[in-house]
XYZ file of N, CA and C in Angstrom:
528
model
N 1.321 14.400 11.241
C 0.679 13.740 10.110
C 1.264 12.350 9.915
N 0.657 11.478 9.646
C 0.915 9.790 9.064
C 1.023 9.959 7.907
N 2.413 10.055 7.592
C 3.094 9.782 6.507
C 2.870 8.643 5.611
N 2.708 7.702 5.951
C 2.978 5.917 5.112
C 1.019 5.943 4.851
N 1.307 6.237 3.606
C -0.063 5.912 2.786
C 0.136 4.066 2.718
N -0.815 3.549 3.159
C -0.728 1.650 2.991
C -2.124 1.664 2.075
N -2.040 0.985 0.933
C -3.045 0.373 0.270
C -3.986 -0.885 0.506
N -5.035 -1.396 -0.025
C -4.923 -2.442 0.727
C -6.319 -2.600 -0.207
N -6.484 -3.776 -0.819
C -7.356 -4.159 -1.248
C -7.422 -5.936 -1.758
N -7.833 -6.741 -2.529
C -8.407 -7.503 -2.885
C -7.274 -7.268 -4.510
N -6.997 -9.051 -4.536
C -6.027 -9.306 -5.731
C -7.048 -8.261 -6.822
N -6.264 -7.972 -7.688
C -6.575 -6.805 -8.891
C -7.695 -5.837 -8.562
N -7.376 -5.500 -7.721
C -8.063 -4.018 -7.648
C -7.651 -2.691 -8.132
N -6.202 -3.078 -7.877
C -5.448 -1.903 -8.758
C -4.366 -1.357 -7.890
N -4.051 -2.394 -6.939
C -2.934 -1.646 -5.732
C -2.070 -1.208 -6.562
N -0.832 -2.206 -7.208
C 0.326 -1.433 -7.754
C 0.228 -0.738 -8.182
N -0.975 -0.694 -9.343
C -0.926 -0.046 -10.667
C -1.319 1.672 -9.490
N -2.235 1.944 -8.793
C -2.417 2.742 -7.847
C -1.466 3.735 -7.504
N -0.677 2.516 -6.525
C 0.259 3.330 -5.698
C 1.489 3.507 -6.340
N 1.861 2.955 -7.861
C 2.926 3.719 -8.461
C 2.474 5.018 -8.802
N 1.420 5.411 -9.165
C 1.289 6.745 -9.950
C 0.538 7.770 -8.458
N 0.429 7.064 -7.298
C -0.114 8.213 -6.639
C 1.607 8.546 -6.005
N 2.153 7.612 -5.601
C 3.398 7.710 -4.967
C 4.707 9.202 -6.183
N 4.519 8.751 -7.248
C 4.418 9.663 -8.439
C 4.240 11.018 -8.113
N 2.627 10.967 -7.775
C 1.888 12.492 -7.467
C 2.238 12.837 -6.298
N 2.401 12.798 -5.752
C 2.565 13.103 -4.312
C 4.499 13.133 -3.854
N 4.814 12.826 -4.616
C 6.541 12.797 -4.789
C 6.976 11.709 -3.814
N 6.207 10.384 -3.046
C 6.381 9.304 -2.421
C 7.286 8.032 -2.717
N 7.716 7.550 -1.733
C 8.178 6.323 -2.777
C 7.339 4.988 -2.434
N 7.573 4.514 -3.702
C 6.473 3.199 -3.811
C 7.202 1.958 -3.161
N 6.352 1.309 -2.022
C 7.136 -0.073 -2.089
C 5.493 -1.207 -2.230
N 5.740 -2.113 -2.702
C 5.014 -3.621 -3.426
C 5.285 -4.435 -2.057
N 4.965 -4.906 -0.697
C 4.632 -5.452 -0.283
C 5.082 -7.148 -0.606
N 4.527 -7.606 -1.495
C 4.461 -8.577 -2.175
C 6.048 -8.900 -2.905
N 6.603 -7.523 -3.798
C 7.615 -7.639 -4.389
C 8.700 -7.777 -3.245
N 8.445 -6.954 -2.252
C 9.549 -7.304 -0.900
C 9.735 -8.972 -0.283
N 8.594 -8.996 -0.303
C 8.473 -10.792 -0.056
C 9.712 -11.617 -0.419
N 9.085 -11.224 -2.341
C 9.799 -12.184 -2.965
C 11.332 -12.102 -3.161
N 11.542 -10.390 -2.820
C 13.187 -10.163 -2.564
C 13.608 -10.868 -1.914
N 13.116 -10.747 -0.532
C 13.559 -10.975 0.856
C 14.092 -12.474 0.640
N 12.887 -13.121 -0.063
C 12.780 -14.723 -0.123
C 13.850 -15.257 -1.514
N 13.965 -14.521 -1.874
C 14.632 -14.972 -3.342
C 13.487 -16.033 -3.959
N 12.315 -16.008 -4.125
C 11.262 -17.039 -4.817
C 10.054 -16.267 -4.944
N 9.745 -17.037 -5.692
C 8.029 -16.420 -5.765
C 7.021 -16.723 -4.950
N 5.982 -15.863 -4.562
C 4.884 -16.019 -3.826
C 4.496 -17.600 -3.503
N 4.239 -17.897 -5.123
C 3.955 -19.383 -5.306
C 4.791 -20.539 -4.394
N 5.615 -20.437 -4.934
C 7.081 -21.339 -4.461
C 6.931 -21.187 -3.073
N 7.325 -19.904 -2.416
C 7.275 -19.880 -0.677
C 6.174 -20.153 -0.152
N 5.208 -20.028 -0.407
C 3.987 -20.816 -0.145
C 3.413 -22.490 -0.217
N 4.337 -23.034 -1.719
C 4.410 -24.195 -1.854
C 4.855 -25.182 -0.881
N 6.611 -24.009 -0.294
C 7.959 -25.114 0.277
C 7.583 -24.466 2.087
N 6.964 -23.825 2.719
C 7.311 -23.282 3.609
C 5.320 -22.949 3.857
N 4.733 -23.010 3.503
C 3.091 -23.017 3.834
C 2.932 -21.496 3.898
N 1.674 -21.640 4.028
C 0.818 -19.870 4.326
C 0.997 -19.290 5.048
N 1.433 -19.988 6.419
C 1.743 -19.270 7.731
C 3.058 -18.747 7.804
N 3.766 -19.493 7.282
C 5.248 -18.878 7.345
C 5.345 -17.346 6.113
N 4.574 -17.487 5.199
C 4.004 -16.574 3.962
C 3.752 -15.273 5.337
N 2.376 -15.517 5.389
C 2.164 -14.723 6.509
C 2.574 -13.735 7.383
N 3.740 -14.805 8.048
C 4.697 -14.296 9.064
C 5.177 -13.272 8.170
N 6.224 -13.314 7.013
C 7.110 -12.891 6.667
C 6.500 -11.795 5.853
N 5.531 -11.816 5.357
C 4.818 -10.743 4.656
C 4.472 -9.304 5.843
N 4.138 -9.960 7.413
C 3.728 -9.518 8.207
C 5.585 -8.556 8.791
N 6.443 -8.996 8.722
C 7.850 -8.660 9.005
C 7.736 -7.466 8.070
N 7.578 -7.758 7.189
C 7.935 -6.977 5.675
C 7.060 -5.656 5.730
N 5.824 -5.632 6.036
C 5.184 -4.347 6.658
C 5.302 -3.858 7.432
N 6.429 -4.156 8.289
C 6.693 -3.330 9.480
C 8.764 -2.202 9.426
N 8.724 -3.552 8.005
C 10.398 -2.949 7.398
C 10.325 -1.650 6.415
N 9.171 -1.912 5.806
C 8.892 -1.236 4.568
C 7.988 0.514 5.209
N 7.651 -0.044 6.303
C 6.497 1.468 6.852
C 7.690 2.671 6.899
N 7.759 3.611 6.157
C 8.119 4.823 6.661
C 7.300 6.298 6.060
N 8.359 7.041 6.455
C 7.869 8.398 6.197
C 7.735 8.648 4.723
N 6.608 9.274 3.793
C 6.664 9.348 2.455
C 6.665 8.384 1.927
N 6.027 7.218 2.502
C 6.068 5.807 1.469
C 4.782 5.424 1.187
N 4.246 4.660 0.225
C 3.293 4.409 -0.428
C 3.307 2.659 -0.282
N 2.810 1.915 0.962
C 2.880 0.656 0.358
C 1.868 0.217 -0.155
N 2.007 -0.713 -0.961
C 0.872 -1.650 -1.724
C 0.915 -2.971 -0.920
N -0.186 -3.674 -0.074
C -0.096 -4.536 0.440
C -0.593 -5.516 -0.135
N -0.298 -6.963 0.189
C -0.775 -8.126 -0.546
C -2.367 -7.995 -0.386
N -2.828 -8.671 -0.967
C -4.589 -8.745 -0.608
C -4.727 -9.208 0.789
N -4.059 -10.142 1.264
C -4.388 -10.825 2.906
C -3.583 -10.208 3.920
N -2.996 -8.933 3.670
C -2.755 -8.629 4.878
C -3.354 -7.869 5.642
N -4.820 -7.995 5.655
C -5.753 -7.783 6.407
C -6.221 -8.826 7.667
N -5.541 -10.317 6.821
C -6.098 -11.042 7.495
C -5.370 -11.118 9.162
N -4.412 -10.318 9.484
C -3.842 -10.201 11.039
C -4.459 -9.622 11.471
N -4.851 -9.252 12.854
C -5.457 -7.678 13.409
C -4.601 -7.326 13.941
N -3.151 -7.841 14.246
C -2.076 -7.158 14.415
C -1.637 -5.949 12.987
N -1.214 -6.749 11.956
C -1.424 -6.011 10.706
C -2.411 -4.633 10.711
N -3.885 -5.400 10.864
C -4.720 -4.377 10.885
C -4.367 -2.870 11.778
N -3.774 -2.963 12.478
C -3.853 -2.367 14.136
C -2.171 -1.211 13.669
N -1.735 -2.137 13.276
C -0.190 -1.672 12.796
C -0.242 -0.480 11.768
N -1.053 -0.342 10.679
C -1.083 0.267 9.224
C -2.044 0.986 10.224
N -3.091 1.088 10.926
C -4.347 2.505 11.504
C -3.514 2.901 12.295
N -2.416 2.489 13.028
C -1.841 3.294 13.584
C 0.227 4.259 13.239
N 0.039 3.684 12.455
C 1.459 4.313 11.723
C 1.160 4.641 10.089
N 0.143 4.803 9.889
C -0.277 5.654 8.813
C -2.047 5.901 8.139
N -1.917 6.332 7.080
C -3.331 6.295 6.065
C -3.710 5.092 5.616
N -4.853 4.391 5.901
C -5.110 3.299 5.132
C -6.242 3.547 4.255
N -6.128 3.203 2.536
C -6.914 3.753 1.733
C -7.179 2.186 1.045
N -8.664 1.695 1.285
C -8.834 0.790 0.675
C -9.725 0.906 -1.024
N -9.319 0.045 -1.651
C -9.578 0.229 -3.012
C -10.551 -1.022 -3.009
N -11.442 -0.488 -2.986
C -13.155 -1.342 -3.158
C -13.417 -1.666 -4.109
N -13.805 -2.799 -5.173
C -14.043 -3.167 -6.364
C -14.816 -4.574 -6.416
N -16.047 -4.433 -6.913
C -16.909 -5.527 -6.755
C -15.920 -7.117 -7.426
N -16.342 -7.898 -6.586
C -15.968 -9.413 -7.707
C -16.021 -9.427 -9.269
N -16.768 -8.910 -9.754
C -17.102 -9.261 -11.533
C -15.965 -8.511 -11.834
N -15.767 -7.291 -11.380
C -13.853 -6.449 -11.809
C -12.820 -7.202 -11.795
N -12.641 -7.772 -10.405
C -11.859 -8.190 -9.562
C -11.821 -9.305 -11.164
N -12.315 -10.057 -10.963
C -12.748 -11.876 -11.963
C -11.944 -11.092 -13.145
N -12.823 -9.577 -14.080
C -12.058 -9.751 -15.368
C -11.052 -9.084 -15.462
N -10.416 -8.559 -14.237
C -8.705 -8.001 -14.276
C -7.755 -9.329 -14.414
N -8.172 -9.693 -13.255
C -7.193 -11.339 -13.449
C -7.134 -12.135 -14.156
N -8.487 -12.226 -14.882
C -8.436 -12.763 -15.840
C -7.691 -12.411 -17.270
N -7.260 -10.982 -17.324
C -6.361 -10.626 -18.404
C -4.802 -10.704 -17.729
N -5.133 -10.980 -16.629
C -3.233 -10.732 -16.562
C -3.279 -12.134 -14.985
N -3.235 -12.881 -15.234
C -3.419 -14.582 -14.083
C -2.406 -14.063 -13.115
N -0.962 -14.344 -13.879
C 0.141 -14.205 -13.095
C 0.186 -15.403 -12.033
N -0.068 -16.716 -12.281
C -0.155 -17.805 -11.530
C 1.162 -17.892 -10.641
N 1.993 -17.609 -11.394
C 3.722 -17.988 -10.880
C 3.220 -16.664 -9.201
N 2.721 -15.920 -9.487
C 2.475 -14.496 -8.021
C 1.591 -14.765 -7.101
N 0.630 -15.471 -8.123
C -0.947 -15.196 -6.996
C -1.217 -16.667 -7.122
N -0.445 -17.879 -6.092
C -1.020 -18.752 -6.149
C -2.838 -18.960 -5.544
N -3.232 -20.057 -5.704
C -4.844 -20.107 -5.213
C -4.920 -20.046 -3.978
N -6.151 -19.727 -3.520
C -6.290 -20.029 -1.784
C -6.989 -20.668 -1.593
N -7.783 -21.300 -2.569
C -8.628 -22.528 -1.626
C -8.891 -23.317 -3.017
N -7.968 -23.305 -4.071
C -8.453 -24.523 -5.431
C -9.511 -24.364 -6.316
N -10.390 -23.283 -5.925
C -11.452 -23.235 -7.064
C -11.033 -22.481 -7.972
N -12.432 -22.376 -8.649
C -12.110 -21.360 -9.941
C -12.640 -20.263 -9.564
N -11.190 -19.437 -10.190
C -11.391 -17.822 -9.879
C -12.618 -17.448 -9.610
N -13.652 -17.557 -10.501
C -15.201 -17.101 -9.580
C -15.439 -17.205 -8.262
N -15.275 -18.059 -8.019
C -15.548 -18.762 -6.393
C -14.778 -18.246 -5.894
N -13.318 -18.233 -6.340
C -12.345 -17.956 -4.878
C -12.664 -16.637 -4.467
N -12.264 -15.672 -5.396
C -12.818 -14.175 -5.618
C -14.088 -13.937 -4.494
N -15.227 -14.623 -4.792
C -16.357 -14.384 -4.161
C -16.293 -14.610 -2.894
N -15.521 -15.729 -2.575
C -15.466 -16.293 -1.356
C -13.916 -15.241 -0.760
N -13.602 -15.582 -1.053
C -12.137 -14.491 -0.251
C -12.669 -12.782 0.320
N -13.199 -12.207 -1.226
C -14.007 -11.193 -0.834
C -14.931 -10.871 0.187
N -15.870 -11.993 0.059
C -16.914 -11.839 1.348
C -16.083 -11.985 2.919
N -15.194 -12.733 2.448
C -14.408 -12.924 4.196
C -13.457 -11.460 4.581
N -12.725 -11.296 3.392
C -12.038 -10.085 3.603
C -12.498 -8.184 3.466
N -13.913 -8.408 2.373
C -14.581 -6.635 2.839
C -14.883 -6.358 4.280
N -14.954 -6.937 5.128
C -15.201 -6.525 6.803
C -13.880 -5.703 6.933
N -12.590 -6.603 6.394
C -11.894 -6.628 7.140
C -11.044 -5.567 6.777
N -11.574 -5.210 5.650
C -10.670 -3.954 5.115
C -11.270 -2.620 5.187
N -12.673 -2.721 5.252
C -13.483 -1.738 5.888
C -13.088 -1.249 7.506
N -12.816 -2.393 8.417
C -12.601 -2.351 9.543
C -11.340 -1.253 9.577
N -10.380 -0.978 8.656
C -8.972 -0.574 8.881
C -8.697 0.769 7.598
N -9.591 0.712 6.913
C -9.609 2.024 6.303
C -10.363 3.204 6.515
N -8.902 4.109 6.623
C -9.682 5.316 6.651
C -9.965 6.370 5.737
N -10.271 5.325 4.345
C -10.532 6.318 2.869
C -10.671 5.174 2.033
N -12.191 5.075 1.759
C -12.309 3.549 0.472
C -12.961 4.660 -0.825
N -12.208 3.660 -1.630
C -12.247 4.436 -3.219
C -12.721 3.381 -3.887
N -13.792 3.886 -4.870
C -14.400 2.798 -5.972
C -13.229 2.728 -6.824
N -13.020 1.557 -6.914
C -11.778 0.988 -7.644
C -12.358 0.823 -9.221
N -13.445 1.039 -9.448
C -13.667 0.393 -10.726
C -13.606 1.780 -11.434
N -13.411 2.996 -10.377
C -13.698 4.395 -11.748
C -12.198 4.179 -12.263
N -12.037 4.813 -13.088
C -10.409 5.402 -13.878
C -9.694 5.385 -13.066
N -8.280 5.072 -13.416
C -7.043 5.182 -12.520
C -7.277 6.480 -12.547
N -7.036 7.504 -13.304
C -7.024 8.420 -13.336
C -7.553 9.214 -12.140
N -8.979 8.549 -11.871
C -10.170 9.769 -11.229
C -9.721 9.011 -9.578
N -9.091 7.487 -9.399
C -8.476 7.207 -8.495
C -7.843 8.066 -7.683
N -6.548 8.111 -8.753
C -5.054 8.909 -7.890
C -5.755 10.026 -7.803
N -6.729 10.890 -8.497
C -6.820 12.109 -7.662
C -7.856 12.382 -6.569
N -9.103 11.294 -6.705
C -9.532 10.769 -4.930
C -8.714 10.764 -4.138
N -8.035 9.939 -4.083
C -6.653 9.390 -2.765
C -5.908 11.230 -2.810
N -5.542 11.969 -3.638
C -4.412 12.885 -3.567
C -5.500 13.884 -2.616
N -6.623 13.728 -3.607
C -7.477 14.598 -2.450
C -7.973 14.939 -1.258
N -8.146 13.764 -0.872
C -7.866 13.234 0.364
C -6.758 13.258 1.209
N -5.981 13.116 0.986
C -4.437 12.956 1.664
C -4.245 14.497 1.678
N -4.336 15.063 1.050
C -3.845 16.840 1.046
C -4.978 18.351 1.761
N -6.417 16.993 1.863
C -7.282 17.728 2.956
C -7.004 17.357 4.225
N -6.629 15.864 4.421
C -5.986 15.761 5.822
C -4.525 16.193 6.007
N -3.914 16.805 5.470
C -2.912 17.669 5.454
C -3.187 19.300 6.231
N -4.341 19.418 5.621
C -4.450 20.752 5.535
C -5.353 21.083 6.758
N -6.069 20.091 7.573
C -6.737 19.716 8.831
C -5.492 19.781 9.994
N -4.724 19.473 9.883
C -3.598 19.163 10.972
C -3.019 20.285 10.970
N -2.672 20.832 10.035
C -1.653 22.468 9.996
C -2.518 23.613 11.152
């Protein structure tokens, strides 16, 4: 069995909030992707992106999913780490990838209650509408391409974690 449940969706879909309470259910431990980053880096998303560009972001985000993969772990990945097909290729083959699907208009009024500018700098300067729309359309291929369990992100956390648990404990019960 593939242990390392990897999340993977689109800024506010609900990764953390997700994979703390499925990691929870399932007695897993949670690691943030993103929060490893900024360990690793001592700075914020923003900042290492500012002083050191996207690619080096990238790289090191891309390091960080390969430190963080183990047995019983729950990662939450940044929104773009889809954008490798190394990445991609890495998470289908050393674990579950469960993408959390959630149209743009969600996506727009999650962030919009909680920005978090200092975390989620911009990716291309517009306004959240646009970027959202535009990031989305480039990245649903790509997360479709690499999951093997997409969940409507917009029902209840609640009715979430027990999709994903359900899932994870029928492919449990397939392998035995």
């Amino acid at each position: 069995m593939k242990q390392t449940l990897f999340i993977v969706g689109a800024r506010g879909a609900g990764k953390t909030t997700i994979g703390k309470l499925l990691a929870e259910a399932l007695s897993y431990k949670f690691i943030d992707t993103d929060e490893s980053v900024q360990a690793t880096s001592k700075m914020t998303i923003a900042d290492l992106v500012e002083q050191h560009g996207w690619k080096y972001f990238r790289k090191l985000e891309s390091q960080i999913l390969k430190m963080v993969s183990q047995s019983k772990h729950i990662v939450s990945t940044g929104g773009g780490m889809v954008l490798s097909s190394e990445n991609r290729d890495y998470m289908r083959q050393h674990g579950v990838v469960i993408y959390l699907q959630a149209p743009a208009n969600i996506l727009i009024n999650r962030l919009s209650l909680t920005p978090e500018n200092s975390q989620r700098p911009s990716l291309t300067g517009k306004s959240i509408l646009e970027e959202i729309e535009e990031v989305l359309a480039e990245r649903e291929p790509l997360y479709c391409e690499c999951a093997d369990f997409i969940v409507d992100a917009s029902l209840a956390t609640e009715d979430i974690v027990n999709d994903i648990k359900s899932y994870i404990l029928n492919q449990k019960n397939k392998i035995i």
